[in-house]
Amino acid sequence: MIKCHCAEVFFEEVLSAVKGSNRPILEIAQEMGAATTCTACTGDLLNYVSKRLEESVFA
């Protein structure tokens, strides 16, 4: 999964917002409308963003 289908928010959009912030991933995602309706994407969203953040730190 690469996006929240309910809100049509791509995980990459959440990642971009998180990179410029010290706020929790899920808080930012929910402000964007992601992971709030059916919540099926929550685990994939958190894994995607966390992994990309980790990769950018160690790259």
PDB file of C-alpha atoms in Angstrom:
ATOM      1  CA  MET A   1       0.000   0.000   0.000  1.00  0.00           C
ATOM      2  CA  ILE A   2       1.373   3.431  -0.930  1.00  0.00           C
ATOM      3  CA  LYS A   3      -1.522   5.645   0.067  1.00  0.00           C
ATOM      4  CA  CYS A   4      -4.538   6.039   2.265  1.00  0.00           C
ATOM      5  CA  HIS A   5      -7.286   5.126  -0.185  1.00  0.00           C
ATOM      6  CA  CYS A   6     -10.075   6.633   1.908  1.00  0.00           C
ATOM      7  CA  ALA A   7      -8.470  10.090   1.961  1.00  0.00           C
ATOM      8  CA  GLU A   8      -6.434   9.708  -1.267  1.00  0.00           C
ATOM      9  CA  VAL A   9      -3.293  10.780   0.616  1.00  0.00           C
ATOM     10  CA  PHE A  10      -0.037   9.257  -0.599  1.00  0.00           C
ATOM     11  CA  PHE A  11       2.393   8.117   2.073  1.00  0.00           C
ATOM     12  CA  GLU A  12       5.088  10.198   0.347  1.00  0.00           C
ATOM     13  CA  GLU A  13       3.049  13.332   1.141  1.00  0.00           C
ATOM     14  CA  VAL A  14       2.975  12.367   4.804  1.00  0.00           C
ATOM     15  CA  LEU A  15       6.708  11.679   4.724  1.00  0.00           C
ATOM     16  CA  SER A  16       7.402  15.144   3.308  1.00  0.00           C
ATOM     17  CA  ALA A  17       5.342  16.785   6.039  1.00  0.00           C
ATOM     18  CA  VAL A  18       6.985  14.720   8.778  1.00  0.00           C
ATOM     19  CA  LYS A  19      10.513  15.536   7.579  1.00  0.00           C
ATOM     20  CA  GLY A  20       9.995  19.217   8.370  1.00  0.00           C
ATOM     21  CA  SER A  21       8.519  18.567  11.789  1.00  0.00           C
ATOM     22  CA  ASN A  22       9.271  17.030  15.159  1.00  0.00           C
ATOM     23  CA  ARG A  23       5.703  15.835  15.521  1.00  0.00           C
ATOM     24  CA  PRO A  24       4.457  12.233  15.529  1.00  0.00           C
ATOM     25  CA  ILE A  25       3.843  10.588  12.157  1.00  0.00           C
ATOM     26  CA  LEU A  26       0.275   9.591  12.939  1.00  0.00           C
ATOM     27  CA  GLU A  27      -0.647  13.066  14.202  1.00  0.00           C
ATOM     28  CA  ILE A  28       0.488  14.642  10.935  1.00  0.00           C
ATOM     29  CA  ALA A  29      -1.132  11.924   8.836  1.00  0.00           C
ATOM     30  CA  GLN A  30      -4.461  12.379  10.590  1.00  0.00           C
ATOM     31  CA  GLU A  31      -4.323  16.141  10.083  1.00  0.00           C
ATOM     32  CA  MET A  32      -3.970  15.370   6.364  1.00  0.00           C
ATOM     33  CA  GLY A  33      -7.021  13.091   6.607  1.00  0.00           C
ATOM     34  CA  ALA A  34      -5.068   9.833   6.352  1.00  0.00           C
ATOM     35  CA  ALA A  35      -5.580   6.876   8.693  1.00  0.00           C
ATOM     36  CA  THR A  36      -8.797   8.255  10.126  1.00  0.00           C
ATOM     37  CA  THR A  37     -11.667   6.551   8.295  1.00  0.00           C
ATOM     38  CA  CYS A  38     -11.158   2.801   8.072  1.00  0.00           C
ATOM     39  CA  THR A  39      -7.598   2.845   9.501  1.00  0.00           C
ATOM     40  CA  ALA A  40      -6.559  -0.139   7.335  1.00  0.00           C
ATOM     41  CA  CYS A  41      -3.514   1.789   6.101  1.00  0.00           C
ATOM     42  CA  THR A  42      -2.197   2.793   9.518  1.00  0.00           C
ATOM     43  CA  GLY A  43       0.397   0.037   9.891  1.00  0.00           C
ATOM     44  CA  ASP A  44       1.638   0.397   6.312  1.00  0.00           C
ATOM     45  CA  LEU A  45       1.768   4.176   6.651  1.00  0.00           C
ATOM     46  CA  LEU A  46       3.781   4.074   9.853  1.00  0.00           C
ATOM     47  CA  ASN A  47       6.167   1.457   8.448  1.00  0.00           C
ATOM     48  CA  TYR A  48       6.648   3.349   5.183  1.00  0.00           C
ATOM     49  CA  VAL A  49       7.368   6.709   6.780  1.00  0.00           C
ATOM     50  CA  SER A  50       9.532   5.271   9.573  1.00  0.00           C
ATOM     51  CA  LYS A  51      11.631   3.273   7.141  1.00  0.00           C
ATOM     52  CA  ARG A  52      12.147   6.234   4.797  1.00  0.00           C
ATOM     53  CA  LEU A  53      13.100   8.491   7.706  1.00  0.00           C
ATOM     54  CA  GLU A  54      15.590   5.926   8.947  1.00  0.00           C
ATOM     55  CA  GLU A  55      17.072   5.540   5.467  1.00  0.00           C
ATOM     56  CA  SER A  56      17.524   9.309   5.141  1.00  0.00           C
ATOM     57  CA  VAL A  57      19.312   9.511   8.497  1.00  0.00           C
ATOM     58  CA  PHE A  58      21.771   6.741   7.649  1.00  0.00           C
ATOM     59  CA  ALA A  59      22.279   7.698   3.985  1.00  0.00           C
TER      60      ALA A  59
END
